[in-house]
PDB file of C-alpha atoms in Angstrom:
ATOM      1  CA  MET A 570     -11.054  17.522-103.519  1.00  0.00           C
ATOM      2  CA  LYS A 571      -7.763  18.801-104.890  1.00  0.00           C
ATOM      3  CA  ARG A 572      -9.302  22.171-105.853  1.00  0.00           C
ATOM      4  CA  LEU A 573     -10.942  22.499-102.443  1.00  0.00           C
ATOM      5  CA  ALA A 574      -7.685  21.700-100.683  1.00  0.00           C
ATOM      6  CA  GLU A 575      -5.917  24.338-102.802  1.00  0.00           C
ATOM      7  CA  HIS A 576      -8.680  26.862-102.041  1.00  0.00           C
ATOM      8  CA  LEU A 577      -8.316  26.197 -98.321  1.00  0.00           C
ATOM      9  CA  GLY A 578      -4.541  26.316 -98.524  1.00  0.00           C
ATOM     10  CA  VAL A 579      -4.053  22.798 -97.194  1.00  0.00           C
ATOM     11  CA  GLY A 580      -2.835  19.575 -98.699  1.00  0.00           C
ATOM     12  CA  THR A 581      -5.248  17.018-100.066  1.00  0.00           C
ATOM     13  CA  ALA A 582      -4.051  14.526 -97.446  1.00  0.00           C
ATOM     14  CA  THR A 583      -4.955  17.021 -94.709  1.00  0.00           C
ATOM     15  CA  LEU A 584      -8.444  17.425 -96.145  1.00  0.00           C
ATOM     16  CA  TYR A 585      -8.903  13.650 -96.193  1.00  0.00           C
ATOM     17  CA  GLN A 586      -8.182  13.593 -92.447  1.00  0.00           C
ATOM     18  CA  TYR A 587     -11.478  15.433 -91.971  1.00  0.00           C
ATOM     19  CA  VAL A 588     -13.616  13.878 -94.723  1.00  0.00           C
ATOM     20  CA  GLY A 589     -13.268  10.429 -96.200  1.00  0.00           C
ATOM     21  CA  SER A 590     -14.514  11.152 -99.720  1.00  0.00           C
ATOM     22  CA  ARG A 591     -16.013  13.696-102.077  1.00  0.00           C
ATOM     23  CA  ASP A 592     -19.471  12.216-101.391  1.00  0.00           C
ATOM     24  CA  GLU A 593     -18.987  12.653 -97.650  1.00  0.00           C
ATOM     25  CA  LEU A 594     -17.932  16.260 -98.202  1.00  0.00           C
ATOM     26  CA  LEU A 595     -21.042  16.913-100.305  1.00  0.00           C
ATOM     27  CA  LYS A 596     -23.222  15.347 -97.617  1.00  0.00           C
ATOM     28  CA  LEU A 597     -21.653  17.524 -94.938  1.00  0.00           C
ATOM     29  CA  ALA A 598     -22.065  20.652 -97.049  1.00  0.00           C
ATOM     30  CA  ALA A 599     -25.707  19.820 -97.799  1.00  0.00           C
ATOM     31  CA  ALA A 600     -26.407  19.083 -94.126  1.00  0.00           C
ATOM     32  CA  ARG A 601     -24.837  22.364 -93.055  1.00  0.00           C
ATOM     33  CA  GLN A 602     -26.860  24.275 -95.632  1.00  0.00           C
ATOM     34  CA  VAL A 603     -30.157  22.718 -94.566  1.00  0.00           C
ATOM     35  CA  SER A 604     -29.481  23.080 -90.843  1.00  0.00           C
ATOM     36  CA  SER A 605     -28.725  26.777 -91.313  1.00  0.00           C
ATOM     37  CA  LEU A 606     -32.260  27.462 -92.540  1.00  0.00           C
ATOM     38  CA  ASP A 607     -32.756  31.180 -91.986  1.00  0.00           C
ATOM     39  CA  MET A 608     -35.866  31.748 -89.901  1.00  0.00           C
ATOM     40  CA  GLU A 609     -34.781  34.898 -88.103  1.00  0.00           C
ATOM     41  CA  GLU A 610     -37.366  37.452 -87.017  1.00  0.00           C
ATOM     42  CA  THR A 611     -40.367  35.151 -87.334  1.00  0.00           C
ATOM     43  CA  ASP A 612     -41.337  34.959 -83.656  1.00  0.00           C
ATOM     44  CA  ASP A 613     -44.071  37.592 -83.915  1.00  0.00           C
ATOM     45  CA  LEU A 614     -45.640  36.308 -87.116  1.00  0.00           C
ATOM     46  CA  HIS A 615     -49.053  34.701 -87.272  1.00  0.00           C
ATOM     47  CA  TRP A 616     -48.733  30.959 -87.918  1.00  0.00           C
ATOM     48  CA  SER A 617     -50.032  31.332 -91.477  1.00  0.00           C
ATOM     49  CA  LYS A 618     -47.311  33.837 -92.365  1.00  0.00           C
ATOM     50  CA  PHE A 619     -44.709  31.689 -90.605  1.00  0.00           C
ATOM     51  CA  LEU A 620     -45.710  28.691 -92.732  1.00  0.00           C
ATOM     52  CA  VAL A 621     -45.225  30.657 -95.930  1.00  0.00           C
ATOM     53  CA  ILE A 622     -41.825  31.974 -94.845  1.00  0.00           C
ATOM     54  CA  PHE A 623     -40.723  28.526 -93.677  1.00  0.00           C
ATOM     55  CA  ALA A 624     -41.748  26.921 -96.982  1.00  0.00           C
ATOM     56  CA  GLN A 625     -40.117  29.696 -98.995  1.00  0.00           C
ATOM     57  CA  ALA A 626     -36.890  29.360 -96.984  1.00  0.00           C
ATOM     58  CA  ILE A 627     -36.711  25.630 -97.682  1.00  0.00           C
ATOM     59  CA  GLN A 628     -37.541  26.111-101.349  1.00  0.00           C
ATOM     60  CA  GLU A 629     -34.974  28.882-101.729  1.00  0.00           C
ATOM     61  CA  GLN A 630     -32.217  26.779-100.184  1.00  0.00           C
ATOM     62  CA  LEU A 631     -33.019  23.861-102.437  1.00  0.00           C
ATOM     63  CA  VAL A 632     -33.120  26.030-105.541  1.00  0.00           C
ATOM     64  CA  GLN A 633     -29.807  27.663-104.634  1.00  0.00           C
ATOM     65  CA  GLN A 634     -28.210  24.298-103.842  1.00  0.00           C
ATOM     66  CA  PRO A 635     -29.970  21.677-106.010  1.00  0.00           C
ATOM     67  CA  GLN A 636     -27.491  19.008-104.926  1.00  0.00           C
ATOM     68  CA  ILE A 637     -29.316  19.040-101.577  1.00  0.00           C
ATOM     69  CA  ILE A 638     -32.367  17.619-103.392  1.00  0.00           C
ATOM     70  CA  VAL A 639     -30.216  14.786-104.708  1.00  0.00           C
ATOM     71  CA  GLN A 640     -28.740  14.192-101.242  1.00  0.00           C
ATOM     72  CA  PHE A 641     -32.264  14.157 -99.786  1.00  0.00           C
ATOM     73  CA  ILE A 642     -33.487  11.644-102.378  1.00  0.00           C
ATOM     74  CA  ASP A 643     -30.409   9.491-101.862  1.00  0.00           C
ATOM     75  CA  ALA A 644     -30.924   9.585 -98.061  1.00  0.00           C
ATOM     76  CA  GLY A 645     -27.490  11.138 -97.893  1.00  0.00           C
ATOM     77  CA  LEU A 646     -28.347  13.901 -95.466  1.00  0.00           C
ATOM     78  CA  GLY A 647     -29.160  11.576 -92.640  1.00  0.00           C
ATOM     79  CA  PRO A 648     -32.088  11.962 -90.301  1.00  0.00           C
ATOM     80  CA  GLU A 649     -30.173  14.297 -87.982  1.00  0.00           C
ATOM     81  CA  VAL A 650     -30.569  17.239 -90.368  1.00  0.00           C
ATOM     82  CA  GLU A 651     -34.258  16.583 -90.889  1.00  0.00           C
ATOM     83  CA  LEU A 652     -34.792  16.189 -87.152  1.00  0.00           C
ATOM     84  CA  GLU A 653     -33.076  19.496 -86.369  1.00  0.00           C
ATOM     85  CA  VAL A 654     -35.209  21.383 -88.894  1.00  0.00           C
ATOM     86  CA  ALA A 655     -38.371  19.588 -87.728  1.00  0.00           C
ATOM     87  CA  GLU A 656     -37.613  20.402 -84.081  1.00  0.00           C
ATOM     88  CA  ARG A 657     -37.222  24.104 -84.847  1.00  0.00           C
ATOM     89  CA  PHE A 658     -40.474  24.062 -86.794  1.00  0.00           C
ATOM     90  CA  LEU A 659     -42.353  22.183 -84.074  1.00  0.00           C
ATOM     91  CA  GLN A 660     -41.131  24.598 -81.401  1.00  0.00           C
ATOM     92  CA  ALA A 661     -42.321  27.551 -83.475  1.00  0.00           C
ATOM     93  CA  MET A 662     -45.741  26.016 -84.119  1.00  0.00           C
ATOM     94  CA  VAL A 663     -46.275  24.831 -80.520  1.00  0.00           C
ATOM     95  CA  ALA A 664     -45.498  28.387 -79.424  1.00  0.00           C
ATOM     96  CA  ARG A 665     -48.318  29.448 -81.751  1.00  0.00           C
ATOM     97  CA  GLY A 666     -50.871  27.144 -80.120  1.00  0.00           C
ATOM     98  CA  PHE A 667     -50.547  23.918 -82.108  1.00  0.00           C
ATOM     99  CA  THR A 668     -50.036  20.497 -80.573  1.00  0.00           C
ATOM    100  CA  PRO A 669     -46.782  18.747 -81.524  1.00  0.00           C
ATOM    101  CA  GLU A 670     -48.814  16.213 -83.512  1.00  0.00           C
ATOM    102  CA  GLU A 671     -50.611  18.939 -85.468  1.00  0.00           C
ATOM    103  CA  ALA A 672     -47.338  20.748 -86.061  1.00  0.00           C
ATOM    104  CA  LEU A 673     -45.589  17.614 -87.291  1.00  0.00           C
ATOM    105  CA  ASN A 674     -48.430  16.878 -89.715  1.00  0.00           C
ATOM    106  CA  ILE A 675     -48.241  20.438 -91.042  1.00  0.00           C
ATOM    107  CA  GLN A 676     -44.450  20.263 -91.287  1.00  0.00           C
ATOM    108  CA  MET A 677     -44.657  17.144 -93.456  1.00  0.00           C
ATOM    109  CA  HIS A 678     -47.100  18.882 -95.821  1.00  0.00           C
ATOM    110  CA  ILE A 679     -45.111  22.110 -95.952  1.00  0.00           C
ATOM    111  CA  GLY A 680     -41.841  20.264 -96.529  1.00  0.00           C
ATOM    112  CA  ALA A 681     -43.313  18.234 -99.384  1.00  0.00           C
ATOM    113  CA  LEU A 682     -44.753  21.345-101.022  1.00  0.00           C
ATOM    114  CA  ALA A 683     -41.463  23.236-100.673  1.00  0.00           C
ATOM    115  CA  ILE A 684     -39.502  20.350-102.174  1.00  0.00           C
ATOM    116  CA  ALA A 685     -41.982  20.064-105.052  1.00  0.00           C
ATOM    117  CA  GLY A 686     -41.736  23.809-105.667  1.00  0.00           C
ATOM    118  CA  ALA A 687     -37.943  23.676-105.689  1.00  0.00           C
ATOM    119  CA  VAL A 688     -37.919  20.752-108.112  1.00  0.00           C
ATOM    120  CA  ALA A 689     -40.342  22.615-110.412  1.00  0.00           C
ATOM    121  CA  ILE A 690     -38.153  25.729-110.393  1.00  0.00           C
ATOM    122  CA  CYS A 691     -34.963  23.737-111.020  1.00  0.00           C
ATOM    123  CA  ARG A 692     -36.679  21.843-113.835  1.00  0.00           C
ATOM    124  CA  GLU A 693     -37.960  25.047-115.424  1.00  0.00           C
ATOM    125  CA  ARG A 694     -34.521  26.639-115.232  1.00  0.00           C
ATOM    126  CA  ALA A 695     -32.974  23.552-116.827  1.00  0.00           C
ATOM    127  CA  SER A 696     -35.592  23.679-119.609  1.00  0.00           C
ATOM    128  CA  ARG A 697     -34.861  27.336-120.271  1.00  0.00           C
ATOM    129  CA  ALA A 698     -31.123  26.655-120.251  1.00  0.00           C
ATOM    130  CA  ARG A 699     -31.818  24.191-123.066  1.00  0.00           C
ATOM    131  CA  GLY A 700     -33.653  26.906-124.952  1.00  0.00           C
ATOM    132  CA  ARG A 701     -37.322  26.197-124.188  1.00  0.00           C
ATOM    133  CA  SER A 702     -39.672  26.791-121.313  1.00  0.00           C
ATOM    134  CA  SER A 703     -41.706  23.921-119.904  1.00  0.00           C
ATOM    135  CA  THR A 704     -44.795  25.372-121.578  1.00  0.00           C
ATOM    136  CA  ALA A 705     -43.050  25.338-124.960  1.00  0.00           C
ATOM    137  CA  ARG A 706     -41.892  21.761-124.342  1.00  0.00           C
ATOM    138  CA  VAL A 707     -45.466  20.658-123.525  1.00  0.00           C
ATOM    139  CA  GLN A 708     -46.796  22.350-126.672  1.00  0.00           C
ATOM    140  CA  ALA A 709     -44.083  20.661-128.751  1.00  0.00           C
ATOM    141  CA  ALA A 710     -44.812  17.287-127.159  1.00  0.00           C
ATOM    142  CA  LEU A 711     -48.494  17.598-128.030  1.00  0.00           C
ATOM    143  CA  THR A 712     -47.572  17.669-131.719  1.00  0.00           C
ATOM    144  CA  HIS A 713     -46.516  14.017-131.381  1.00  0.00           C
ATOM    145  CA  TYR A 714     -50.116  13.014-130.731  1.00  0.00           C
ATOM    146  CA  ALA A 715     -53.047  12.912-133.103  1.00  0.00           C
ATOM    147  CA  PRO A 716     -55.401  15.892-132.725  1.00  0.00           C
ATOM    148  CA  GLU A 717     -58.063  13.705-131.068  1.00  0.00           C
ATOM    149  CA  GLU A 718     -55.617  12.300-128.504  1.00  0.00           C
ATOM    150  CA  LEU A 719     -55.268  13.869-125.062  1.00  0.00           C
ATOM    151  CA  PRO A 720     -58.316  16.126-125.492  1.00  0.00           C
ATOM    152  CA  LEU A 721     -58.439  17.325-121.896  1.00  0.00           C
ATOM    153  CA  ILE A 722     -54.758  18.200-121.756  1.00  0.00           C
ATOM    154  CA  ARG A 723     -55.042  20.025-125.096  1.00  0.00           C
ATOM    155  CA  ARG A 724     -57.975  22.067-123.840  1.00  0.00           C
ATOM    156  CA  HIS A 725     -56.122  23.018-120.669  1.00  0.00           C
ATOM    157  CA  ALA A 726     -52.493  22.913-121.799  1.00  0.00           C
ATOM    158  CA  GLU A 727     -51.896  26.479-120.652  1.00  0.00           C
ATOM    159  CA  HIS A 728     -52.690  25.327-117.094  1.00  0.00           C
ATOM    160  CA  TYR A 729     -50.683  22.110-117.343  1.00  0.00           C
ATOM    161  CA  SER A 730     -47.361  23.905-117.232  1.00  0.00           C
ATOM    162  CA  THR A 731     -47.753  26.613-114.664  1.00  0.00           C
ATOM    163  CA  GLU A 732     -45.264  29.211-113.543  1.00  0.00           C
ATOM    164  CA  ALA A 733     -42.825  27.276-111.409  1.00  0.00           C
ATOM    165  CA  GLU A 734     -41.730  30.378-109.510  1.00  0.00           C
ATOM    166  CA  THR A 735     -45.247  30.918-108.131  1.00  0.00           C
ATOM    167  CA  MET A 736     -46.249  27.282-107.684  1.00  0.00           C
ATOM    168  CA  LEU A 737     -45.491  27.183-103.951  1.00  0.00           C
ATOM    169  CA  ALA A 738     -47.704  30.170-103.177  1.00  0.00           C
ATOM    170  CA  ARG A 739     -50.586  28.639-105.135  1.00  0.00           C
ATOM    171  CA  VAL A 740     -50.405  25.220-103.501  1.00  0.00           C
ATOM    172  CA  ILE A 741     -49.748  26.370 -99.949  1.00  0.00           C
ATOM    173  CA  ALA A 742     -52.729  28.753 -99.811  1.00  0.00           C
ATOM    174  CA  PRO A 743     -55.420  26.014 -99.741  1.00  0.00           C
ATOM    175  CA  LEU A 744     -53.500  24.169 -97.009  1.00  0.00           C
ATOM    176  CA  ILE A 745     -53.356  27.294 -94.859  1.00  0.00           C
ATOM    177  CA  GLU A 746     -57.054  27.998 -95.472  1.00  0.00           C
ATOM    178  CA  ARG A 747     -57.938  24.416 -94.483  1.00  0.00           C
ATOM    179  CA  ILE A 748     -55.906  24.664 -91.252  1.00  0.00           C
ATOM    180  CA  ALA A 749     -57.567  27.971 -90.371  1.00  0.00           C
ATOM    181  CA  ARG A 750     -61.012  26.506 -91.078  1.00  0.00           C
ATOM    182  CA  GLU A 751     -60.262  23.463 -88.883  1.00  0.00           C
ATOM    183  CA  ARG A 752     -59.112  25.780 -86.092  1.00  0.00           C
ATOM    184  CA  GLY A 753     -62.160  28.044 -86.525  1.00  0.00           C
ATOM    185  CA  GLU A 754     -59.900  31.043 -87.224  1.00  0.00           C
ATOM    186  CA  GLU A 755     -59.965  33.945 -89.597  1.00  0.00           C
ATOM    187  CA  LEU A 756     -56.716  34.497 -91.432  1.00  0.00           C
ATOM    188  CA  PRO A 757     -55.089  37.893 -91.012  1.00  0.00           C
ATOM    189  CA  GLY A 758     -55.015  40.198 -94.035  1.00  0.00           C
ATOM    190  CA  ASP A 759     -51.811  40.953 -95.872  1.00  0.00           C
TER     191      ASP A 759
END
């Protein structure tokens, strides 16, 4: 708080008039970051492309500001932030022909996938910062088991730890295909 006050050119006491604690400041910063989700220039996109961009925008914010993940887990963001993001998403999907119920169901799936992708990327970066990729850590962990143990994982270990950076694209594609199939639509080409 002292460093922030110095950076802003105000006294610490002045800063505490606006925020009660460091935790409150972190919550406010995380809420502001999430509510500023950049979804500019998406109005003309097909819903499938919009879903990908929406998920990538969430994932990117979480990767850039991992403390938001912690605030989300700790319920520190408050429902207001989630509601604002959900409302923007629902409006965009209703404008594309979905019912609010369909859009909300999709938003829950997309949000979960984006969060999982962000966690995977943050975890992989932390592993590499410690000197080993997740794949290398899995291979090393397998040495702690007898050769006959975990036969299926051993056979498919290269698939167990997948590229975190591309995980979101791989897991969102089947969801989009399922939605298109349910709607009786053909997906547009790239």
